[in-house]
CSV table of C-alpha atoms in Angstrom, one decimal:
chain,number,residue,atom,x,y,z
A,124,MET,CA,121.1,44.9,-158.1
A,125,ALA,CA,120.9,45.3,-162.0
A,126,LYS,CA,117.5,45.4,-163.5
A,127,ILE,CA,115.8,41.9,-165.0
A,128,LYS,CA,114.9,43.0,-168.5
A,129,ALA,CA,111.1,42.3,-169.1
A,130,GLY,CA,108.4,42.3,-172.0
A,131,VAL,CA,104.9,42.1,-172.2
A,132,LEU,CA,103.0,39.7,-174.3
A,133,GLY,CA,99.7,41.0,-175.7
A,134,ALA,CA,100.9,44.8,-175.1
A,135,THR,CA,98.2,46.5,-175.9
A,136,GLY,CA,95.5,44.8,-174.8
A,137,ALA,CA,93.4,46.0,-171.7
A,138,VAL,CA,95.7,43.8,-169.1
A,139,GLY,CA,98.5,44.6,-171.2
A,140,GLN,CA,98.3,47.7,-170.4
A,141,ARG,CA,97.6,46.9,-166.9
A,142,PHE,CA,101.2,45.3,-167.2
A,143,ILE,CA,102.9,48.8,-168.8
A,144,GLU,CA,101.6,50.4,-166.1
A,145,ARG,CA,103.0,48.4,-163.1
A,146,LEU,CA,106.1,47.7,-164.8
A,147,GLN,CA,107.1,51.4,-165.9
A,148,ASP,CA,109.0,52.1,-162.6
A,149,HIS,CA,109.4,48.9,-161.3
A,150,PRO,CA,112.9,49.0,-159.0
A,151,TRP,CA,113.6,45.3,-160.2
A,152,PHE,CA,112.1,45.0,-163.8
A,153,GLU,CA,113.4,47.4,-166.6
A,154,LEU,CA,110.7,47.2,-170.0
A,155,THR,CA,112.4,47.1,-173.1
A,156,SER,CA,110.0,44.9,-175.1
A,157,LEU,CA,106.3,45.4,-176.5
A,158,ALA,CA,104.7,42.5,-178.3
A,159,ALA,CA,101.9,42.2,-180.7
A,160,SER,CA,99.8,41.4,-182.8
A,161,GLU,CA,101.0,41.7,-186.7
A,162,ARG,CA,98.9,44.6,-187.5
A,163,SER,CA,100.5,46.8,-184.5
A,164,ALA,CA,104.0,45.2,-185.2
A,165,GLY,CA,106.3,48.0,-186.5
A,166,LYS,CA,104.4,51.0,-185.1
A,167,LYS,CA,105.3,52.8,-182.4
A,168,TYR,CA,103.3,51.6,-179.1
A,169,LYS,CA,101.3,55.2,-178.8
A,170,ASP,CA,99.8,54.3,-182.3
A,171,ALA,CA,99.6,50.8,-182.1
A,172,ALA,CA,97.6,50.7,-179.2
A,173,ARG,CA,94.9,53.6,-177.4
A,174,TRP,CA,95.4,53.5,-173.7
A,175,ARG,CA,92.4,52.8,-171.6
A,176,LEU,CA,93.5,53.8,-168.4
A,177,GLU,CA,93.0,56.6,-166.0
A,178,SER,CA,97.0,57.1,-165.8
A,179,GLU,CA,98.7,58.5,-168.9
A,180,LEU,CA,100.6,56.5,-170.9
A,181,PRO,CA,104.1,57.3,-169.9
A,182,GLY,CA,106.1,59.3,-173.0
A,183,ASP,CA,108.7,57.0,-173.0
A,184,ILE,CA,106.4,53.9,-173.6
A,185,GLY,CA,104.5,55.8,-176.0
A,186,GLU,CA,108.1,55.8,-178.2
A,187,MET,CA,108.7,52.3,-178.5
A,188,THR,CA,108.2,50.0,-181.5
A,189,VAL,CA,106.1,46.9,-181.4
A,190,VAL,CA,107.9,44.0,-182.3
A,191,ASN,CA,106.4,40.6,-183.2
A,192,VAL,CA,105.4,38.4,-180.4
A,193,ASP,CA,108.6,36.0,-181.4
A,194,PRO,CA,111.3,34.7,-179.3
A,195,ARG,CA,113.8,36.7,-181.6
A,196,GLU,CA,111.7,39.7,-181.5
A,197,VAL,CA,111.3,40.0,-177.8
A,198,ASP,CA,114.6,41.5,-175.5
A,199,ALA,CA,113.8,40.6,-172.2
A,200,ASP,CA,114.8,37.5,-170.1
A,201,ILE,CA,111.3,37.6,-168.1
A,202,VAL,CA,108.0,38.3,-170.4
A,203,PHE,CA,104.8,38.5,-169.0
A,204,SER,CA,101.7,37.1,-170.8
A,205,ALA,CA,98.6,39.1,-171.7
A,206,LEU,CA,98.1,36.9,-174.7
A,207,PRO,CA,94.6,35.2,-175.3
A,208,SER,CA,94.5,31.7,-174.5
A,209,ALA,CA,94.5,30.0,-178.1
A,210,ASP,CA,98.1,32.2,-179.1
A,211,ALA,CA,99.0,31.4,-175.6
A,212,MET,CA,99.3,27.5,-176.1
A,213,SER,CA,102.2,27.9,-178.2
A,214,VAL,CA,103.8,31.2,-178.3
A,215,GLU,CA,104.5,30.5,-174.2
A,216,PRO,CA,106.5,27.5,-175.1
A,217,ALA,CA,108.1,28.8,-177.4
A,218,PHE,CA,109.2,31.2,-175.0
A,219,ALA,CA,110.1,28.9,-172.8
A,220,ALA,CA,112.6,26.7,-174.5
A,221,ALA,CA,114.1,30.2,-176.1
A,222,GLY,CA,115.2,29.9,-172.4
A,223,CYS,CA,112.8,32.8,-171.3
A,224,ALA,CA,111.2,32.7,-168.1
A,225,VAL,CA,107.4,32.8,-169.0
A,226,ALA,CA,105.0,34.7,-166.2
A,227,SER,CA,101.4,34.2,-167.8
A,228,ASN,CA,98.4,35.5,-166.7
A,229,THR,CA,96.5,33.3,-169.4
A,230,SER,CA,94.7,30.1,-168.9
A,231,SER,CA,95.9,27.7,-171.2
A,232,TYR,CA,98.5,26.4,-168.6
A,233,ARG,CA,97.6,26.8,-165.2
A,234,MET,CA,96.5,23.0,-165.1
A,235,MET,CA,99.1,21.2,-166.4
A,236,ASP,CA,100.4,18.8,-163.8
A,237,ASP,CA,103.9,21.0,-164.2
A,238,VAL,CA,103.4,24.1,-164.5
A,239,PRO,CA,103.3,26.0,-161.2
A,240,LEU,CA,99.9,27.6,-160.7
A,241,LEU,CA,100.4,30.6,-157.9
A,242,ILE,CA,99.8,32.8,-155.5
A,243,PRO,CA,102.5,33.7,-153.8
A,244,GLU,CA,100.6,34.4,-150.1
A,245,CYS,CA,99.2,31.1,-150.5
A,246,ASN,CA,102.2,28.3,-151.9
A,247,HIS,CA,105.3,29.9,-153.2
A,248,GLU,CA,106.6,26.6,-152.4
A,249,HIS,CA,105.0,25.0,-155.7
A,250,LEU,CA,107.5,27.0,-157.4
A,251,ASP,CA,109.5,23.5,-157.1
A,252,LEU,CA,107.6,22.6,-159.7
A,253,ILE,CA,109.9,24.4,-162.2
A,254,LYS,CA,112.2,21.6,-161.7
A,255,VAL,CA,110.2,19.1,-162.7
A,256,GLN,CA,109.0,20.9,-165.5
A,257,ARG,CA,112.8,21.7,-166.7
A,258,GLU,CA,113.4,18.0,-167.2
A,259,LYS,CA,110.2,16.8,-168.2
A,260,ARG,CA,110.3,19.1,-171.3
A,261,GLY,CA,114.1,20.2,-171.8
A,262,TRP,CA,113.4,23.5,-172.0
A,263,GLU,CA,116.4,26.0,-170.5
A,264,GLY,CA,113.3,28.8,-169.4
A,265,TYR,CA,110.1,27.9,-167.7
A,266,ILE,CA,106.4,29.1,-167.4
A,267,THR,CA,104.2,30.1,-164.0
A,268,THR,CA,100.9,31.1,-164.0
A,269,ASN,CA,98.6,33.1,-161.7
A,270,PRO,CA,94.8,32.3,-161.2
A,271,ASN,CA,91.6,33.3,-162.5
A,272,CYS,CA,90.6,37.1,-162.0
A,273,THR,CA,87.8,35.3,-159.5
A,274,THR,CA,90.2,32.5,-157.7
A,275,ILE,CA,92.6,34.7,-156.5
A,276,MET,CA,90.4,36.5,-154.4
A,277,PHE,CA,88.4,33.7,-153.1
A,278,THR,CA,91.6,31.7,-152.3
A,279,LEU,CA,93.0,34.8,-150.8
A,280,ALA,CA,90.0,34.3,-148.2
A,281,LEU,CA,90.2,30.5,-148.0
A,282,LYS,CA,93.7,29.8,-147.4
A,283,PRO,CA,93.7,30.9,-143.9
A,284,LEU,CA,90.6,28.7,-142.9
A,285,MET,CA,92.5,25.7,-144.6
A,286,LYS,CA,93.3,25.1,-140.6
A,287,PHE,CA,89.8,24.6,-139.8
A,288,GLY,CA,89.3,21.8,-142.5
A,289,ILE,CA,87.6,23.0,-145.8
A,290,GLU,CA,84.7,20.0,-147.5
A,291,MET,CA,82.6,22.6,-149.4
A,292,VAL,CA,82.5,25.8,-150.7
A,293,HIS,CA,79.8,28.1,-152.7
A,294,VAL,CA,80.8,30.8,-154.8
A,295,ALA,CA,78.8,33.4,-156.2
A,296,THR,CA,80.2,36.1,-157.8
A,297,MET,CA,79.4,39.9,-158.9
A,298,GLN,CA,82.2,40.3,-162.0
A,299,ALA,CA,83.2,43.6,-163.6
A,300,VAL,CA,83.2,44.7,-166.9
A,301,SER,CA,86.9,45.2,-167.4
A,302,GLY,CA,87.2,41.7,-166.9
A,303,ALA,CA,85.6,41.0,-170.2
A,304,GLY,CA,88.1,43.4,-172.1
A,305,TYR,CA,87.2,47.3,-173.5
A,306,GLU,CA,84.8,45.8,-175.7
A,307,GLY,CA,83.9,43.0,-174.6
A,308,VAL,CA,80.4,43.2,-172.5
A,309,PRO,CA,78.1,46.2,-175.0
A,310,SER,CA,76.8,48.7,-172.9
A,311,MET,CA,73.3,47.9,-174.6
A,312,ALA,CA,74.0,44.3,-172.8
A,313,ILE,CA,74.7,45.4,-169.1
A,314,LEU,CA,73.7,48.6,-168.1
A,315,GLY,CA,70.3,48.0,-166.2
A,316,ASN,CA,71.6,44.2,-166.2
A,317,ILE,CA,72.8,42.0,-164.7
A,318,ILE,CA,74.3,39.2,-167.3
A,319,PRO,CA,74.6,35.5,-165.1
A,320,TYR,CA,76.8,33.3,-167.4
A,321,ILE,CA,80.0,34.1,-168.5
A,322,GLY,CA,82.4,31.3,-170.3
A,323,GLY,CA,84.5,28.7,-169.1
A,324,GLU,CA,84.5,31.3,-165.5
A,325,GLU,CA,82.6,28.2,-163.3
A,326,GLU,CA,84.2,25.7,-164.6
A,327,LYS,CA,88.0,27.5,-163.8
A,328,CYS,CA,86.8,29.0,-159.9
A,329,GLU,CA,85.9,25.5,-159.1
A,330,THR,CA,88.6,23.5,-160.3
A,331,GLU,CA,91.6,25.7,-159.8
A,332,PRO,CA,91.6,26.9,-156.1
A,333,GLN,CA,92.1,22.6,-155.2
A,334,LYS,CA,95.3,23.3,-157.0
A,335,ILE,CA,96.6,26.3,-155.4
A,336,LEU,CA,95.9,24.7,-151.7
A,337,GLY,CA,97.4,21.4,-152.8
A,338,ARG,CA,100.6,20.3,-151.2
A,339,PHE,CA,103.7,19.5,-153.6
A,340,ASN,CA,105.1,16.1,-153.1
A,341,GLY,CA,108.4,16.6,-154.9
A,342,GLU,CA,106.8,15.6,-158.5
A,343,ARG,CA,103.7,16.6,-158.3
A,344,ILE,CA,101.1,18.6,-156.7
A,345,ILE,CA,97.9,16.7,-154.7
A,346,HIS,CA,94.8,19.2,-155.0
A,347,ALA,CA,93.2,19.7,-152.3
A,348,ASP,CA,90.2,18.0,-150.9
A,349,PHE,CA,86.8,20.0,-150.9
A,350,ALA,CA,84.7,20.3,-153.4
A,351,ILE,CA,83.7,24.0,-155.0
A,352,SER,CA,80.6,25.0,-156.7
A,353,ALA,CA,80.4,27.9,-158.6
A,354,SER,CA,77.5,30.1,-160.1
A,355,CYS,CA,79.5,33.5,-162.1
A,356,HIS,CA,77.5,36.6,-162.9
A,357,ARG,CA,78.5,39.7,-164.8
A,358,VAL,CA,77.2,43.2,-163.5
A,359,PRO,CA,77.6,46.8,-164.2
A,360,VAL,CA,80.5,47.7,-162.3
A,361,MET,CA,84.1,48.6,-164.0
A,362,ASP,CA,86.6,47.3,-161.8
A,363,GLY,CA,86.6,44.8,-159.0
A,364,HIS,CA,85.2,41.3,-158.6
A,365,THR,CA,82.9,40.9,-155.6
A,366,GLU,CA,81.8,37.5,-154.1
A,367,ALA,CA,79.8,36.1,-151.8
A,368,LEU,CA,81.2,32.5,-149.9
A,369,TRP,CA,79.2,29.8,-148.3
A,370,VAL,CA,82.3,27.4,-146.5
A,371,ARG,CA,81.6,24.2,-144.8
A,372,MET,CA,84.1,23.3,-142.0
A,373,ARG,CA,85.3,20.1,-140.6
A,374,ASP,CA,85.8,21.8,-136.9
A,375,ASN,CA,82.9,24.5,-137.7
A,376,PRO,CA,84.4,27.2,-136.5
A,377,THR,CA,82.9,30.6,-135.3
A,378,PRO,CA,82.8,34.0,-136.9
A,379,GLU,CA,85.2,35.2,-134.5
A,380,GLU,CA,87.5,32.1,-135.1
A,381,VAL,CA,87.3,32.8,-138.8
A,382,LYS,CA,87.8,37.1,-138.7
A,383,LYS,CA,90.7,36.0,-136.2
A,384,ALA,CA,92.6,33.1,-138.7
A,385,MET,CA,92.4,35.9,-141.7
A,386,LEU,CA,93.6,38.6,-139.6
A,387,GLU,CA,96.3,36.8,-138.4
A,388,PHE,CA,97.1,35.5,-141.7
A,389,ASN,CA,100.9,36.5,-142.6
A,390,PRO,CA,102.8,34.8,-145.3
A,391,ASP,CA,105.7,36.4,-144.1
A,392,LEU,CA,107.4,36.7,-147.9
A,393,GLY,CA,109.5,39.5,-147.3
A,394,ASP,CA,110.4,42.6,-148.8
A,395,LEU,CA,108.5,42.2,-152.4
A,396,PRO,CA,107.4,45.6,-154.0
A,397,THR,CA,104.6,44.4,-155.3
A,398,LEU,CA,103.5,43.0,-152.2
A,399,PRO,CA,100.7,44.7,-150.3
A,400,LYS,CA,100.9,44.8,-146.3
A,401,LYS,CA,98.3,43.0,-146.2
A,402,ALA,CA,96.9,40.6,-148.0
A,403,LEU,CA,93.4,40.5,-146.6
A,404,ILE,CA,91.6,43.1,-145.1
A,405,VAL,CA,89.2,42.3,-143.0
A,406,ASN,CA,86.0,45.3,-143.1
A,407,ASP,CA,83.7,45.3,-139.5
A,408,GLU,CA,81.2,47.5,-141.3
A,409,PRO,CA,78.0,46.1,-142.4
A,410,ASP,CA,78.1,47.3,-146.1
A,411,ARG,CA,82.0,46.8,-147.2
A,412,PRO,CA,83.5,45.2,-148.4
A,413,GLN,CA,82.5,47.7,-151.8
A,414,PRO,CA,83.9,48.1,-155.5
A,415,ARG,CA,83.9,51.5,-155.7
A,416,LEU,CA,85.6,52.1,-151.8
A,417,ASP,CA,88.0,49.2,-151.8
A,418,ARG,CA,88.8,47.6,-155.0
A,419,GLY,CA,92.4,50.4,-154.9
A,420,ARG,CA,93.3,49.0,-151.0
A,421,GLY,CA,97.2,47.8,-151.4
A,422,ASN,CA,97.7,49.5,-154.5
A,423,GLY,CA,95.0,47.1,-156.0
A,424,MET,CA,96.6,44.1,-154.2
A,425,SER,CA,94.7,43.7,-151.3
A,426,VAL,CA,91.5,41.3,-151.0
A,427,SER,CA,88.8,42.8,-148.7
A,428,VAL,CA,86.5,40.5,-146.4
A,429,GLY,CA,83.1,41.3,-144.6
A,430,ARG,CA,80.1,39.9,-143.2
A,431,ILE,CA,81.5,36.9,-141.9
A,432,ARG,CA,78.3,35.4,-140.3
A,433,PRO,CA,77.5,32.3,-139.1
A,434,GLY,CA,77.5,29.7,-141.5
A,435,ILE,CA,80.0,30.6,-142.0
A,436,ARG,CA,79.1,32.9,-144.8
A,437,PHE,CA,81.2,36.2,-145.9
A,438,ILE,CA,81.9,38.5,-149.2
A,439,CYS,CA,84.9,39.1,-150.4
A,440,MET,CA,86.1,41.7,-153.5
A,441,GLY,CA,89.3,42.4,-155.3
A,442,HIS,CA,90.9,44.4,-158.0
A,443,ASN,CA,90.7,42.5,-160.9
A,444,THR,CA,92.6,43.7,-163.3
A,445,VAL,CA,95.5,44.4,-160.5
A,446,ARG,CA,95.1,41.8,-158.0
A,447,GLY,CA,93.5,39.3,-160.4
A,448,ALA,CA,96.0,39.9,-163.4
A,449,ALA,CA,98.9,41.8,-164.3
A,450,GLY,CA,100.1,42.9,-160.6
A,451,ALA,CA,99.8,38.9,-159.7
A,452,SER,CA,102.0,38.0,-162.4
A,453,ILE,CA,103.6,40.6,-161.4
A,454,LEU,CA,104.2,39.7,-157.7
A,455,ASN,CA,104.6,35.8,-158.6
A,456,ALA,CA,107.8,37.1,-161.1
A,457,GLU,CA,108.9,39.4,-157.8
A,458,LEU,CA,109.1,36.3,-156.3
A,459,LEU,CA,111.2,34.7,-158.8
A,460,VAL,CA,113.6,36.6,-158.7
A,461,LYS,CA,113.6,36.3,-154.6
A,462,LYS,CA,114.0,32.5,-155.0
A,463,GLY,CA,117.2,32.8,-157.5
A,464,LEU,CA,115.3,31.7,-160.0
A,465,LEU,CA,115.1,34.9,-162.6
């Protein structure tokens, strides 16, 4: 098939760079537009952005001219949004109204009743909300969102446990500094330290999973009926969010039953380029998962689980800027293609 034209909004930032890295050789998408703030617009990308990733900036991408974040300047059928939330509130609807599909990594529209909040392995049927959204807002295009980077990891781990009747979840997170952006946490604040507060993070963790794990009734999402209590912490790790969970379930499954449910979890989405072979990887080693050893599994798209104990208690971990950000949005876009929405 002919490649679909794709743009990145907020292309010079940390997540924007992950989008570029993941889209440059994508079999379905062609990167045709890089958009950023007025101070970057008009410059070649290599002059507008300081490349922060371990991979090398592709030469052809570096020579592309950055444009303004404006539907009239962005030549794309779908845009991947890595904008700050405040900017996304007005910019993303403008692109949707102009007929563009928006795959957003920002939080601005995640909890809107008519906007899908997607993890394809968990709730691909929620894409039916797009019809509701278009009718309600009169847009030719639409907005889809992926969850907060922390939410994605433990919601994927909870999905196969829904059959046991989840009643209550407690989660304590140990979140990598890359989640705050390159200049988000000063080294003097985080080295040899833990910061027990991340603004807005706990609220997202306590509300997003119920929408994702809810059911679509043809008009809206009926949220899953369980409570979440979260405590979020920044730790001196570069990439990879680690999360400790305590899950109370109606059926009181054993650790062996929980492990079996996770191992058998197969969303059967078919052949999507970014989809990992295993969404969940269950570790038997007593000291796994670990960010340095496990964040790259499934090309950064798998969530690793371990230490499943009576209670039920376990650890999960995933790459926050890949599975938790750019990779998640790209996987959502691939699902849009498969569903004939793009």
